[in-house]
Short mmCIF file of C-alpha atoms in Angstrom, two decimals:
data_model
loop_
_atom_site.label_atom_id
_atom_site.label_comp_id
_atom_site.label_asym_id
_atom_site.label_seq_id
_atom_site.Cartn_x
_atom_site.Cartn_y
_atom_site.Cartn_z
CA MET A 1 -121.13 57.77 -18.30
CA THR A 2 -120.76 55.17 -21.03
CA PHE A 3 -122.93 53.99 -23.89
CA ASP A 4 -123.01 50.53 -22.29
CA GLU A 5 -124.65 52.13 -19.26
CA LEU A 6 -127.19 53.87 -21.49
CA ARG A 7 -127.99 50.58 -23.21
CA GLY A 8 -128.40 48.98 -19.78
CA LEU A 9 -131.06 51.60 -19.07
CA SER A 10 -132.76 51.21 -22.47
CA ALA A 11 -132.27 54.97 -22.86
CA SER A 12 -132.89 56.57 -26.24
CA TRP A 13 -131.97 60.23 -25.55
CA LEU A 14 -128.88 61.92 -24.13
CA ARG A 15 -128.52 65.43 -22.74
CA GLY A 16 -125.38 67.39 -21.93
CA PHE A 17 -124.25 70.97 -21.44
CA VAL A 18 -121.26 72.85 -22.76
CA PRO A 19 -119.58 75.44 -20.49
CA MET A 20 -119.00 78.16 -23.05
CA PRO A 21 -115.55 79.27 -21.73
CA GLU A 22 -114.30 75.79 -22.71
CA VAL A 23 -115.09 76.41 -26.38
CA LYS A 24 -111.92 76.92 -28.40
CA ALA A 25 -111.20 76.84 -32.13
CA ASP A 26 -112.98 73.54 -32.85
CA ALA A 27 -116.08 73.17 -30.70
CA SER A 28 -116.65 69.64 -32.02
CA GLN A 29 -113.75 68.50 -29.82
CA GLN A 30 -115.21 69.88 -26.57
CA ARG A 31 -116.08 66.83 -24.45
CA ALA A 32 -119.86 67.31 -24.20
CA VAL A 33 -120.25 68.33 -27.83
CA LYS A 34 -118.09 65.45 -29.01
CA LEU A 35 -120.08 62.93 -26.95
CA LEU A 36 -123.43 64.22 -28.20
CA ILE A 37 -122.31 64.07 -31.81
CA ASP A 38 -121.21 60.48 -31.17
CA ALA A 39 -124.61 59.76 -29.57
CA HIS A 40 -126.38 61.23 -32.61
CA ASP A 41 -124.33 58.99 -34.90
CA GLN A 42 -125.43 55.98 -32.83
CA GLY A 43 -129.12 56.89 -33.19
CA TYR A 44 -129.81 58.66 -29.91
CA GLY A 45 -131.91 61.79 -29.62
CA THR A 46 -129.72 64.60 -28.27
CA VAL A 47 -130.16 67.77 -26.19
CA LEU A 48 -127.39 70.34 -25.69
CA SER A 49 -127.60 73.21 -23.19
CA LEU A 50 -125.37 76.26 -23.57
CA LYS A 51 -123.96 77.12 -20.15
CA PHE A 52 -122.85 80.73 -19.62
CA PRO A 53 -121.21 80.98 -16.15
CA PHE A 54 -121.47 84.61 -15.06
CA HIS A 55 -121.72 83.97 -11.31
CA HIS A 56 -118.79 86.23 -10.48
CA GLN A 57 -118.50 88.66 -13.37
CA PRO A 58 -120.74 91.19 -15.09
CA ILE A 59 -122.85 89.77 -17.87
CA PRO A 60 -121.88 91.24 -21.27
CA ARG A 61 -123.96 94.03 -22.74
CA PRO A 62 -125.00 94.18 -26.40
CA ASP A 63 -122.61 95.85 -28.85
CA THR A 64 -119.55 95.41 -26.64
CA GLN A 65 -116.33 93.51 -27.20
CA ALA A 66 -117.33 91.08 -24.46
CA MET A 67 -120.61 90.30 -26.23
CA THR A 68 -118.82 89.90 -29.56
CA ALA A 69 -116.47 87.37 -27.94
CA GLU A 70 -119.43 85.43 -26.52
CA LEU A 71 -121.26 85.32 -29.85
CA THR A 72 -118.07 84.15 -31.58
CA ARG A 73 -117.97 81.19 -29.20
CA VAL A 74 -121.66 80.55 -29.85
CA ASP A 75 -120.95 80.47 -33.59
CA LYS A 76 -118.29 77.80 -33.07
CA VAL A 77 -120.81 75.60 -31.24
CA LEU A 78 -123.49 76.21 -33.88
CA GLN A 79 -121.07 75.25 -36.61
CA ALA A 80 -120.46 71.94 -34.84
CA ILE A 81 -123.99 70.96 -33.84
CA LEU A 82 -126.72 72.59 -35.92
CA ASP A 83 -128.77 70.05 -37.87
CA THR A 84 -127.11 67.29 -35.82
CA VAL A 85 -128.19 67.86 -32.22
CA ASP A 86 -131.97 67.59 -31.95
CA VAL A 87 -132.58 70.22 -29.26
CA LEU A 88 -130.46 73.26 -28.40
CA THR A 89 -131.29 74.93 -25.11
CA ILE A 90 -130.22 78.57 -24.88
CA GLY A 91 -128.89 78.85 -21.34
CA ASN A 92 -128.40 76.16 -18.72
CA GLU A 93 -129.57 77.71 -15.42
CA PRO A 94 -129.41 81.45 -16.12
CA PHE A 95 -131.08 82.51 -12.89
CA ILE A 96 -128.41 80.68 -10.90
CA GLU A 97 -125.48 81.34 -13.22
CA SER A 98 -125.91 85.13 -13.25
CA ARG A 99 -125.25 87.76 -10.56
CA PRO A 100 -128.34 89.03 -8.69
CA GLN A 101 -127.67 92.61 -9.82
CA ASP A 102 -127.64 91.50 -13.47
CA ILE A 103 -130.94 89.70 -13.01
CA ASP A 104 -132.55 92.66 -11.27
CA SER A 105 -131.30 95.19 -13.84
CA ASP A 106 -132.61 93.27 -16.88
CA ALA A 107 -129.02 92.76 -18.09
CA MET A 108 -129.44 88.98 -17.89
CA ASN A 109 -132.66 88.92 -19.91
CA THR A 110 -131.18 91.26 -22.49
CA TYR A 111 -128.08 89.08 -22.82
CA TYR A 112 -129.99 85.82 -23.41
CA GLU A 113 -132.44 87.51 -25.78
CA THR A 114 -129.47 88.80 -27.78
CA VAL A 115 -127.92 85.32 -27.89
CA ALA A 116 -131.24 83.77 -28.93
CA ALA A 117 -131.74 86.30 -31.73
CA HIS A 118 -128.20 85.63 -32.94
CA ILE A 119 -128.78 81.87 -32.99
CA ILE A 120 -132.07 82.26 -34.84
CA ALA A 121 -130.42 84.45 -37.47
CA TYR A 122 -127.46 82.06 -37.82
CA ARG A 123 -129.76 79.08 -38.28
CA LYS A 124 -131.87 80.90 -40.88
CA LYS A 125 -128.77 82.00 -42.81
CA HIS A 126 -127.03 78.62 -42.86
CA PHE A 127 -130.14 76.40 -43.10
CA PRO A 128 -132.64 78.38 -45.18
CA SER A 129 -134.52 75.22 -46.15
CA GLY A 130 -134.95 74.06 -42.57
CA CYS A 131 -132.88 72.68 -39.72
CA ARG A 132 -133.41 69.58 -37.56
CA THR A 133 -132.23 71.40 -34.40
CA ARG A 134 -135.09 72.82 -32.33
CA LEU A 135 -134.57 75.81 -30.03
CA TYR A 136 -135.68 76.12 -26.41
CA MET A 137 -134.92 78.74 -23.78
CA GLY A 138 -132.91 77.49 -20.83
CA ALA A 139 -133.98 76.24 -17.52
CA LEU A 140 -135.99 78.01 -14.87
CA ASN A 141 -135.25 77.05 -11.25
CA ARG A 142 -136.96 77.49 -7.88
CA LEU A 143 -140.38 78.34 -9.25
CA GLY A 144 -141.93 76.61 -6.25
CA GLN A 145 -140.90 79.67 -4.21
CA PRO A 146 -143.19 82.66 -4.85
CA ASN A 147 -140.33 85.14 -4.43
CA GLU A 148 -138.54 83.45 -7.35
CA ARG A 149 -141.42 84.23 -9.73
CA THR A 150 -140.21 87.67 -10.62
CA ARG A 151 -140.33 90.29 -13.33
CA ALA A 152 -137.28 88.58 -14.82
CA THR A 153 -138.94 85.14 -15.01
CA ALA A 154 -142.07 86.71 -16.48
CA ARG A 155 -139.96 88.46 -19.14
CA TRP A 156 -138.13 85.18 -19.85
CA LEU A 157 -141.41 83.45 -20.63
CA SER A 158 -142.82 86.46 -22.47
CA PHE A 159 -139.82 86.39 -24.79
CA THR A 160 -140.22 82.64 -25.23
CA GLN A 161 -143.89 82.99 -26.06
CA GLY A 162 -143.38 85.91 -28.43
CA THR A 163 -140.53 84.40 -30.46
CA PRO A 164 -141.93 82.07 -33.15
CA GLU A 165 -138.63 80.21 -33.62
CA ILE A 166 -138.46 79.23 -29.93
CA GLU A 167 -140.38 76.01 -29.28
CA GLY A 168 -140.58 76.17 -25.50
CA VAL A 169 -138.70 76.39 -22.21
CA ASP A 170 -136.68 74.10 -19.98
CA ILE A 171 -137.34 73.66 -16.24
CA HIS A 172 -135.21 72.15 -13.45
CA PRO A 173 -137.49 71.22 -10.53
CA HIS A 174 -135.00 70.34 -7.79
CA VAL A 175 -137.36 70.31 -4.83
CA ALA A 176 -137.84 69.29 -1.19
CA ALA A 177 -141.12 67.41 -1.71
CA PRO A 178 -142.86 65.80 -4.71
CA GLU A 179 -145.81 68.20 -4.59
CA LYS A 180 -143.46 71.15 -5.06
CA VAL A 181 -143.00 70.23 -8.74
CA GLN A 182 -146.53 71.23 -9.74
CA PRO A 183 -145.99 74.99 -9.21
CA PHE A 184 -143.39 74.89 -12.00
CA LEU A 185 -146.01 73.64 -14.45
CA ASP A 186 -148.69 75.98 -13.12
CA TYR A 187 -146.39 78.92 -13.75
CA ILE A 188 -144.95 78.13 -17.18
CA LEU A 189 -147.79 76.49 -19.10
CA PRO A 190 -150.22 79.45 -19.14
CA ARG A 191 -147.32 81.65 -20.30
CA LEU A 192 -146.42 79.52 -23.33
CA ARG A 193 -148.12 79.39 -26.71
CA LYS A 194 -150.43 76.44 -27.20
CA ASP A 195 -148.03 75.02 -29.79
CA GLN A 196 -145.05 75.21 -27.41
CA LYS A 197 -143.77 72.44 -25.17
CA PHE A 198 -141.39 72.18 -22.23
CA LEU A 199 -138.23 70.27 -21.40
CA VAL A 200 -137.30 68.85 -18.00
CA THR A 201 -133.59 68.19 -18.38
CA GLU A 202 -133.07 67.94 -14.60
CA PHE A 203 -135.38 67.16 -11.68
CA SER A 204 -134.84 65.62 -8.26
CA LEU A 205 -135.59 65.57 -4.53
CA ILE A 206 -132.10 66.82 -3.72
CA HIS A 207 -133.36 69.25 -1.04
CA LEU A 208 -135.27 66.47 0.71
CA TRP A 209 -132.22 64.19 0.74
CA LYS A 210 -130.14 67.06 2.18
CA GLU A 211 -132.59 67.47 5.08
CA HIS A 212 -131.92 63.90 6.23
CA LEU A 213 -128.12 63.71 6.08
CA LYS A 214 -127.81 64.30 9.81
CA ASP A 215 -130.47 61.72 10.73
CA THR A 216 -129.24 58.49 12.28
CA ILE A 217 -129.33 55.43 10.06
CA PRO A 218 -132.30 53.04 10.50
CA ALA A 219 -131.97 50.85 13.60
CA GLU A 220 -132.74 47.66 11.67
CA PHE A 221 -130.05 48.51 9.11
CA ALA A 222 -127.52 49.21 11.87
CA ARG A 223 -128.23 45.83 13.50
CA ARG A 224 -128.15 43.89 10.24
CA TYR A 225 -124.87 45.37 9.04
CA ASP A 226 -123.16 45.94 12.39
CA PHE A 227 -123.06 49.75 12.37
CA PRO A 228 -123.07 51.81 15.58
CA PRO A 229 -126.72 52.78 16.12
CA ASP A 230 -125.90 56.49 16.33
CA THR A 231 -124.22 56.56 12.88
CA PRO A 232 -125.52 59.55 10.89
CA VAL A 233 -126.73 59.05 7.33
CA TRP A 234 -123.96 61.19 5.87
CA LYS A 235 -121.28 59.09 7.57
CA MET A 236 -122.73 55.83 6.26
CA ILE A 237 -122.71 57.30 2.73
CA SER A 238 -119.15 58.57 3.20
CA GLU A 239 -117.95 55.14 4.31
CA ALA A 240 -119.70 53.54 1.32
CA ILE A 241 -117.81 55.93 -0.96
CA ASP A 242 -114.52 54.95 0.68
CA ARG A 243 -115.36 51.23 0.63
CA PRO A 244 -118.26 50.47 -1.73
CA VAL A 245 -120.77 48.03 -0.27
CA PRO A 246 -122.66 45.17 -1.97
CA GLU A 247 -125.61 46.35 -4.02
CA GLU A 248 -128.04 44.57 -1.69
CA GLN A 249 -126.67 46.46 1.31
CA TRP A 250 -126.96 49.81 -0.49
CA HIS A 251 -130.55 48.99 -1.43
CA ASP A 252 -131.35 47.95 2.15
CA PHE A 253 -129.99 51.25 3.46
CA LEU A 254 -132.35 53.21 1.21
CA ALA A 255 -135.32 50.85 1.59
CA MET A 256 -135.11 51.02 5.39
CA SER A 257 -134.86 54.83 5.37
CA PRO A 258 -138.47 56.13 5.38
CA TRP A 259 -137.49 59.44 3.76
CA PHE A 260 -136.24 57.52 0.71
CA GLU A 261 -138.58 54.51 0.70
CA THR A 262 -141.68 56.72 0.55
CA ASN A 263 -140.20 58.54 -2.45
CA LYS A 264 -138.61 55.66 -4.38
CA HIS A 265 -141.10 56.19 -7.22
CA PHE A 266 -140.51 59.94 -7.48
CA LEU A 267 -139.18 59.59 -11.03
CA ARG A 268 -142.16 57.49 -12.15
CA ASP A 269 -144.72 59.78 -10.50
CA GLN A 270 -143.22 62.98 -11.88
CA MET A 271 -143.02 61.57 -15.40
CA ARG A 272 -146.73 60.82 -15.17
CA ARG A 273 -147.28 64.42 -14.05
CA PHE A 274 -145.23 65.80 -16.97
CA ARG A 275 -146.78 63.53 -19.59
CA ASP A 276 -150.33 64.20 -18.43
CA THR A 277 -149.97 67.83 -19.51
CA GLY A 278 -149.68 66.72 -23.14
CA ARG A 279 -146.93 69.36 -23.49
CA LEU A 280 -143.76 67.49 -22.53
CA ALA A 281 -141.09 67.38 -25.24
CA VAL A 282 -138.18 65.58 -23.53
CA ALA A 283 -137.26 64.77 -19.93
CA THR A 284 -133.81 63.52 -18.90
CA TYR A 285 -132.32 62.20 -15.68
CA GLY A 286 -128.83 61.76 -14.20
CA VAL A 287 -127.15 58.47 -15.10
CA THR A 288 -124.16 57.96 -12.79
CA GLN A 289 -122.68 59.15 -9.51
CA SER A 290 -119.73 61.32 -10.50
CA GLU A 291 -116.45 61.66 -8.61
CA ALA A 292 -117.35 65.27 -7.87
CA MET A 293 -120.55 64.12 -6.13
CA ALA A 294 -118.52 61.80 -3.91
CA ARG A 295 -115.53 64.02 -3.19
CA ASN A 296 -115.23 65.24 0.45
CA PHE A 297 -118.68 63.93 1.32
CA GLY A 298 -120.00 65.25 4.61
CA PRO A 299 -123.11 66.57 6.40
CA ASP A 300 -123.19 69.78 4.37
CA LYS A 301 -122.54 68.22 0.96
CA GLN A 302 -125.31 68.32 -1.63
CA PRO A 303 -126.17 64.58 -1.92
CA TRP A 304 -126.63 64.49 -5.68
CA LEU A 305 -125.41 60.88 -5.69
CA LEU A 306 -128.73 59.76 -4.16
CA ASN A 307 -130.47 60.77 -7.40
CA SER A 308 -128.44 58.75 -9.89
CA LEU A 309 -129.64 55.72 -11.82
CA TYR A 310 -126.42 53.81 -11.13
CA ALA A 311 -124.77 53.58 -7.70
CA ASN A 312 -121.25 53.35 -9.12
CA GLN A 313 -119.52 55.32 -6.31
CA THR A 314 -121.26 53.71 -3.32
CA ALA A 315 -121.88 50.08 -4.28
CA GLU A 316 -119.90 47.24 -5.82
CA PRO A 317 -120.60 46.23 -9.43
CA SER A 318 -123.01 43.31 -9.56
CA HIS A 319 -124.15 43.15 -13.18
CA GLY A 320 -121.10 42.11 -15.16
CA ASP A 321 -119.28 45.15 -16.48
CA LEU A 322 -122.06 47.54 -15.46
CA PRO A 323 -122.23 49.41 -12.13
CA ALA A 324 -124.63 48.60 -9.33
CA ARG A 325 -128.16 49.85 -9.91
CA SER A 326 -129.89 52.49 -7.86
CA TYR A 327 -132.79 51.46 -5.66
CA GLY A 328 -136.20 52.20 -7.17
CA PHE A 329 -135.10 54.73 -9.76
CA PHE A 330 -133.25 52.32 -12.07
CA ASP A 331 -136.20 49.98 -12.54
CA ASP A 332 -138.68 52.84 -12.93
CA PHE A 333 -136.49 54.56 -15.53
CA ARG A 334 -136.37 51.44 -17.68
CA ALA A 335 -140.10 50.87 -17.29
CA LEU A 336 -140.82 54.46 -18.35
CA GLN A 337 -139.21 54.08 -21.76
CA ARG A 338 -141.79 54.18 -24.53
CA THR A 339 -141.03 52.54 -27.84
CA GLN A 340 -143.21 55.08 -29.62
CA ASP A 341 -141.11 57.89 -28.11
CA ARG A 342 -137.87 56.52 -29.53
CA ARG A 343 -136.25 58.28 -32.41
CA PRO A 344 -135.74 56.16 -35.55
CA VAL A 345 -132.29 54.64 -35.31
CA ARG A 346 -130.02 56.05 -37.98
CA THR A 347 -127.19 54.09 -39.56
CA PRO A 348 -124.16 54.85 -37.37
CA LYS A 349 -121.30 56.72 -38.96
CA VAL A 350 -118.98 55.10 -36.44
CA ALA A 351 -119.03 51.35 -35.90
CA THR A 352 -120.02 50.32 -32.36
#
C-alpha cells in the first residue's frame, strides 16, 4: 500500500496492526508502526492494533517472566505511539489468535485485561494531563454464530463496559451473507456503555466468495473472452494472477457473476448500517491485493483478494501510476468519504 493509493481513494484514516514478537529495541522502526507515524505526520487519522499471536503456545499468566516480557514489548510500542496514533486497539483478533483451552479457562481474558490495565497505567503516568490516543478492546469475530457468543465474549464486553478508560470495542464481521453482520451489532451494543462506540477495522463477504470458487465462470464471460465454458472461478482468478487482465475484463468477470454482482454494494450498505447506530467511531477496509493473497491460489484458498479496493494482482494498471480499481467497492469507498469526518490536516513533519 502506498500513500498515492490512499490519495486515489480520498481516504483520511489508516489502520494497521503490529505483531508483537516483531517488536525489538526501537518499536518506531517496526514497519506498521513506522508507517502509521508517517501517516500521522501527513495528517491522516490512525488506528493501531496490537497483535498477540498465541495460536500455538500457552498464553502468559500474570506475574510470570513470560508476562513481564510481553509487557516490556508493550511499553516499547507505547513509547513510540502514545499521543501520536489516534486509536490503540488492545488485541487484534484474540478469539482466533489464542488456543481454545486458554479461551475456555479464562486465561485469555485475564491476559488481555492485564495488558489493558498496564496500558492505562502507563498512559496515566506518562500523560497525566491527557493523551490523544484513545483505547479500544480488540476485535470480536464470528458473533453471527450463536456458539461463538460465549462466557468469554460476555466477559470481554463486561470488562470493556466496566473500564472507564476504554472507549469501546472493535468487531471484524467476516461473513457469508450481508444480513449476518447485524448480529454483531445486536450483541455488542447493549453490552457497551451509552458513551462508548465501536470500531469496524475489518469486514467482508469472504465466506460467500469462498463458497463460489468451484462454480464455473459465467457463460457470457467465457464466450466473450474465449475461456473454456467449464472453467472454474478459482482457475480464472489464478490465471489472472499469473497474467493480469485488462481492468474492463476483470470488472466484466465480477459483474457477470451473480454472487458478486448482487453484493457489489456490500461496503456501502454495511457502512449505512454502522452509521445508523450513531455509535460508529471508525471503520476501515482493505486497500490492495497482497502477494500473500495471490500466492498458490486454488480452490481452497481464502479469496481475500476479492475484497480489496484495488485489483493490483489480477488486473493491469489503467490509471497512470495507480493500480486497477476494484469493481463496485472502489467507487463506493470514495463516495462514502465524509468531509466532516476528516481529521484536521496537520502540518507534515516530513515533506511529501
